[in-house]
CSV table of C-alpha atoms in Angstrom, one decimal:
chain,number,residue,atom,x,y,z
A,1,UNK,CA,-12.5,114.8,-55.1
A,2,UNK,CA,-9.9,112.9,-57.4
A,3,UNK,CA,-7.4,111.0,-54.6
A,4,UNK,CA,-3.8,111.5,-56.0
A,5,UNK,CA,-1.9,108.1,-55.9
A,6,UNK,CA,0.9,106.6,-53.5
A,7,UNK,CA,3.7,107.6,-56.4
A,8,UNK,CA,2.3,110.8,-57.9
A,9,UNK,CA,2.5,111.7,-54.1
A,10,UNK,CA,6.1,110.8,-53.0
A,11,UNK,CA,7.0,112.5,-56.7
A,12,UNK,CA,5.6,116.0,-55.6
A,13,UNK,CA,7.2,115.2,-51.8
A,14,UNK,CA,10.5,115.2,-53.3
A,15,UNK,CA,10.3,118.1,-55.7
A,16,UNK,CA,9.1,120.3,-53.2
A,17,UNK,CA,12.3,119.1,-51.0
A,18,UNK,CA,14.4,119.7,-54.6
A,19,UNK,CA,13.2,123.4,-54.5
A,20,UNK,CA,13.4,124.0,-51.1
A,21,UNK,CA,17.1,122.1,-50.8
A,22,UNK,CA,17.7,124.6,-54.5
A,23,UNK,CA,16.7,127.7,-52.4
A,24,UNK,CA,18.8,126.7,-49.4
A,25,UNK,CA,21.8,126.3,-51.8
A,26,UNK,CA,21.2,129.8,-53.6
A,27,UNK,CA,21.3,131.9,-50.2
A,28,UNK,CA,24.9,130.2,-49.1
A,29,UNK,CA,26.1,130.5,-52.5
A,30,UNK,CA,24.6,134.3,-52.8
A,31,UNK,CA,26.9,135.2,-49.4
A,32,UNK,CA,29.9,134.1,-50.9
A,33,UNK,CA,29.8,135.7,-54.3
A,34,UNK,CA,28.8,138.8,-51.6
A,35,UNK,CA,32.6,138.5,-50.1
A,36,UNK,CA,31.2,136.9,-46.9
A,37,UNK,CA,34.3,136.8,-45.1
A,38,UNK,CA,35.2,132.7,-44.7
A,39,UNK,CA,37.2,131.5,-41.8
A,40,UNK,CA,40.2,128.8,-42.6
A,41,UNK,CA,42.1,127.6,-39.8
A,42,UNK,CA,45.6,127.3,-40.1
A,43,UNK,CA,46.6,130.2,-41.8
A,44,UNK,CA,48.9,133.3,-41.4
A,45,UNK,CA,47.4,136.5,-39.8
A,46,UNK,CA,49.0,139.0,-42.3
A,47,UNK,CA,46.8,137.4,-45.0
A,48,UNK,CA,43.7,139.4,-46.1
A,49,UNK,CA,41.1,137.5,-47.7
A,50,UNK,CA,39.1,136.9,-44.5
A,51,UNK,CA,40.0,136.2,-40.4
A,52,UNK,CA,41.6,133.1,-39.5
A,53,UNK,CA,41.0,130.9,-36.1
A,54,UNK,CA,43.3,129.2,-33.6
A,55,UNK,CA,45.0,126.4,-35.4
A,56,UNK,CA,44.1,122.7,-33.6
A,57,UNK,CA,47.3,122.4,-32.2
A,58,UNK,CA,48.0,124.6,-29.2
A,59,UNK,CA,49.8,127.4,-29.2
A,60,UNK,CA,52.4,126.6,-27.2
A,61,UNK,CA,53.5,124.0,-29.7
A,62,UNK,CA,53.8,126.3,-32.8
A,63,UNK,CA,57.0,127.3,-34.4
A,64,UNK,CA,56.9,131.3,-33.7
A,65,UNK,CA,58.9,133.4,-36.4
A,66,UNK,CA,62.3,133.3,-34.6
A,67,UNK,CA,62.5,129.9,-34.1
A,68,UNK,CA,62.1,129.4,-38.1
A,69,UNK,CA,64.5,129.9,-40.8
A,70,UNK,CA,63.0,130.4,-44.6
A,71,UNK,CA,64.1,129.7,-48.1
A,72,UNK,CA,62.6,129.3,-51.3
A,73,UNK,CA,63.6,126.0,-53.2
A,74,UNK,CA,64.2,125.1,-56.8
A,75,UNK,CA,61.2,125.7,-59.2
A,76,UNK,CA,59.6,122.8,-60.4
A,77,UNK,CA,57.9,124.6,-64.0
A,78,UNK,CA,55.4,122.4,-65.6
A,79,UNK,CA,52.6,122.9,-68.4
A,80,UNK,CA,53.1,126.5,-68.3
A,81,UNK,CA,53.0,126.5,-64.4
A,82,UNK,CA,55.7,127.5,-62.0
A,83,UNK,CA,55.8,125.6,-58.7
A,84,UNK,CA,58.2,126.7,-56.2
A,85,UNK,CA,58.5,125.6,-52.5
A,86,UNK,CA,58.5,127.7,-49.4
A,87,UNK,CA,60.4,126.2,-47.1
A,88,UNK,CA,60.5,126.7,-43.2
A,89,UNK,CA,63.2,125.1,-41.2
A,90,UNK,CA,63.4,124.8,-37.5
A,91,UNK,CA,66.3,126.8,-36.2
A,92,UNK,CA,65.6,126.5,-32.5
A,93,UNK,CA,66.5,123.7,-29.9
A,94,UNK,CA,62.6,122.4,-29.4
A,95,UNK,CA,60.2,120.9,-31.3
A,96,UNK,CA,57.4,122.6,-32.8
A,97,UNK,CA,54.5,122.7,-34.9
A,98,UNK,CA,53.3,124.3,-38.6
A,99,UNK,CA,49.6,124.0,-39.7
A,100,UNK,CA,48.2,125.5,-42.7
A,101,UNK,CA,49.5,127.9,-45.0
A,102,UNK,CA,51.9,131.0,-44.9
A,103,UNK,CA,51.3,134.5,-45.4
A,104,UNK,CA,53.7,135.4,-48.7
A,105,UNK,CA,54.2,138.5,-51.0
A,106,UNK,CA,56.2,140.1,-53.4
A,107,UNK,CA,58.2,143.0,-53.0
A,108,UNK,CA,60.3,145.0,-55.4
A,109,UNK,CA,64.0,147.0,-54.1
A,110,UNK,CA,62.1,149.3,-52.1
A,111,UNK,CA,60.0,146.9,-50.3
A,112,UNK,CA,56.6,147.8,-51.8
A,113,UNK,CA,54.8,145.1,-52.4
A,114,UNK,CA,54.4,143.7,-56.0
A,115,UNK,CA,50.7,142.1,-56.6
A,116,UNK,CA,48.3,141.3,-54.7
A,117,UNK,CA,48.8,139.0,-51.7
A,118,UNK,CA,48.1,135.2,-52.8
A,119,UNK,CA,44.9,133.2,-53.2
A,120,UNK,CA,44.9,129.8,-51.2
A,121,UNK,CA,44.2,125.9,-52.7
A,122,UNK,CA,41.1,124.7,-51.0
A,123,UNK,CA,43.3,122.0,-49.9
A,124,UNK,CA,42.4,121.0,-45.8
A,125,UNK,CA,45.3,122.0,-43.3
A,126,UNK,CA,47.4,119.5,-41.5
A,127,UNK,CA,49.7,120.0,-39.1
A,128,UNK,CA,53.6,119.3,-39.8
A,129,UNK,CA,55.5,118.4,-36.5
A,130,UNK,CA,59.1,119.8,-36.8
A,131,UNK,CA,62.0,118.2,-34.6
A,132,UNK,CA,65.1,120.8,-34.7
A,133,UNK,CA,66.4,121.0,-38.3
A,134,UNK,CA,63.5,119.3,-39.7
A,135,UNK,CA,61.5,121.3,-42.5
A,136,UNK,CA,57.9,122.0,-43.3
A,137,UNK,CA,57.3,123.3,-47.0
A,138,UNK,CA,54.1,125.2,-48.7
A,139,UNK,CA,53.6,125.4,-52.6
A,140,UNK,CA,54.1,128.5,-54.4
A,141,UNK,CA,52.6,128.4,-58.0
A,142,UNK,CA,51.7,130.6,-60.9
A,143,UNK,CA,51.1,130.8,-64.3
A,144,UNK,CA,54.4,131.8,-66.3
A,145,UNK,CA,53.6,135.2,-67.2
A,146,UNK,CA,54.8,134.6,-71.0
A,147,UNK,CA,52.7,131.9,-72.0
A,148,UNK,CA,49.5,133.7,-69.6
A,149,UNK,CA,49.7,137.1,-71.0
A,150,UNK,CA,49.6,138.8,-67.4
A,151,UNK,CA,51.7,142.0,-66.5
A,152,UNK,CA,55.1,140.8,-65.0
A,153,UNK,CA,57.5,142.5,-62.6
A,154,UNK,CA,60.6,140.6,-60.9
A,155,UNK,CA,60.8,141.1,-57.2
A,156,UNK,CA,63.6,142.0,-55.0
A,157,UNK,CA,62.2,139.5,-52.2
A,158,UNK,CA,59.7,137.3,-51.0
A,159,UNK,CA,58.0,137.9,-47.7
A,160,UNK,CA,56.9,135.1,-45.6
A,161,UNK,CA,55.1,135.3,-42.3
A,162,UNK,CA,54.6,131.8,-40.6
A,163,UNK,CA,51.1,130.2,-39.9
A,164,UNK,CA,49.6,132.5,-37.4
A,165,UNK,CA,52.0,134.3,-36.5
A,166,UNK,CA,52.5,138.2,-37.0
A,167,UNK,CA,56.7,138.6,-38.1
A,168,UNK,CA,57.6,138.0,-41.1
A,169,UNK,CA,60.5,136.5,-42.9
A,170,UNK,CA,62.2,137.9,-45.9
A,171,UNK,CA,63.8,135.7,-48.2
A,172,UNK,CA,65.7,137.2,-51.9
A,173,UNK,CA,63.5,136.2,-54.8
A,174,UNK,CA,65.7,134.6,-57.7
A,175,UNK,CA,62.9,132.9,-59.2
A,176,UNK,CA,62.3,135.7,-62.2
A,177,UNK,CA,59.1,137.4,-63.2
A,178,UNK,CA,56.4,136.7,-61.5
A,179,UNK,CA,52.1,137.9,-62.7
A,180,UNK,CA,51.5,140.9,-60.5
A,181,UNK,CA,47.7,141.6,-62.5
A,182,UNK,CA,45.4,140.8,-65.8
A,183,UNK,CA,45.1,137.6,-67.6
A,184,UNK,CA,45.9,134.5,-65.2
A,185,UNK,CA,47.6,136.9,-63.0
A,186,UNK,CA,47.2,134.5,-59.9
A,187,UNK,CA,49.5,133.3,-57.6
A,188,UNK,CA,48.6,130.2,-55.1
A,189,UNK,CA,49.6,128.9,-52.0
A,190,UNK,CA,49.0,125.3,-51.1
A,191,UNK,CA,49.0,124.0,-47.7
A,192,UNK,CA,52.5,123.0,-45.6
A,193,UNK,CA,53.5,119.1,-45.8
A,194,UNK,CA,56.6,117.6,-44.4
A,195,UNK,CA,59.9,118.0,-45.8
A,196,UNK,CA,61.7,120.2,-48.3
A,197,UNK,CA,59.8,119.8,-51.7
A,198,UNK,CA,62.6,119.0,-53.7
C-alpha cells in the first residue's frame, strides 16, 4: 500500500470541497434562471417580479399614498442614458418613513399601460425619514431609445405607487419617448435616497 503524503492529501481535501462548494453554487444559480420568485424588502406591492416583505421600519411610520405628493424631476441624460428622478414629497402634518423602491409604469391617453413594469438595481434599501415637506427621490433610467434601437411610445402618464403600499399616484409624463420592448428596452428603478435629485 503506497501512503499518499501530507500535501498530496490536503490538495485532494480541497478539490473535493471545490466541487462540492461548485455543485452547491449550480443548484442556487439553476433556481434563479428557473424564475424562483426572490423576496426584496422595501418594495411596492403593485410590482410583479416576485413578493415583497414588511419593510424594517414599522408600519405605523410609513408614508401611506395620501400623505404623499409625486412628481417627476428634470432628466439628467448621460452616455446615451436617461435618468430621471421620482420624487415623493410629504404632504401631511407627521413625519413618516420611505424604504426601498416604488412601483412605476407607463401609461398612454387611455391609461393602458405602456411596457412592461420596471426591472430594479440590486442596490440594498434604506429607509428615508421624511419631516413634513421633506422629499425622498427613486431613479428612473433607460436607454434613449434612438441611440438603443428599442420600440418607443411616449406616455400620457407615469404611475407611481409608494413602497408597500397599494394606491397609486399618477403624475403627467413630459419626459418623451420612452423603450416599451426589443433592443435595450429596459427601464430601471433604483432605490429612494433623501432629497429631490436635482
Amino acid at each position: 500500500m503506497v501512503k499518499a503524503s501530507p500535501g498530496r492529501r490536503r490538495a485532494g481535501l480541497l478539490m473535493s470541497a471545490v466541487a462540492v462548494l461548485a455543485a452547491v453554487a449550480a443548484c442556487g444559480t439553476g433556481a434563479q434562471q428557473a424564475g424562483a420568485p426572490r423576496t426584496v424588502p422595501g418594495t411596492a406591492a403593485p410590482a410583479t417580479d416576485g413578493p415583497t416583505t414588511t419593510p424594517a421600519s414599522p408600519a405605523g411610520t410609513r408614508c401611506h399614498t395620501p400623505e404623499l405628493r409625486a412628481s417627476v424631476g428634470r432628466n439628467n441624460p448621460g452616455a446615451g442614458q436617461e435618468n430621471f428622478p421620482i420624487v415623493l414629497t410629504n404632504a401631511s402634518e407627521r413625519t413618516c418613513t420611505v424604504r426601498g423602491y416604488p412601483g412605476a409604469a407607463f401609461l398612454d391617453a387611455s391609461g393602458k399601460q405602456l411596457g412592461p413594469d420596471p426591472a430594479r438595481s440590486p442596490d440594498p434599501p434604506g429607509t428615508v425619514t421624511l419631516a413634513p415637506g421633506d422629499s425622498a427621490w427613486a431613479g428612473l433610467t433607460f436607454a434613449n431609445p434612438e441611440v438603443s434601437g428599442a420600440r418607443a411610445a411616449t406616455p400620457a402618464a407615469l404611475l407611481v405607487t409608494p413602497p408597500d403600499e397599494r394606491e397609486p399616484l399618477k403624475v403627467t409624463w413630459t419626459g418623451g419617448e420612452v423603450p416599451v420592448s426589443g433592443n435595450e428596452s429596459t427601464v430601471r428603478l433604483i432605490t429612494f435616497s433623501p432629497g429631490t435629485g436635482a
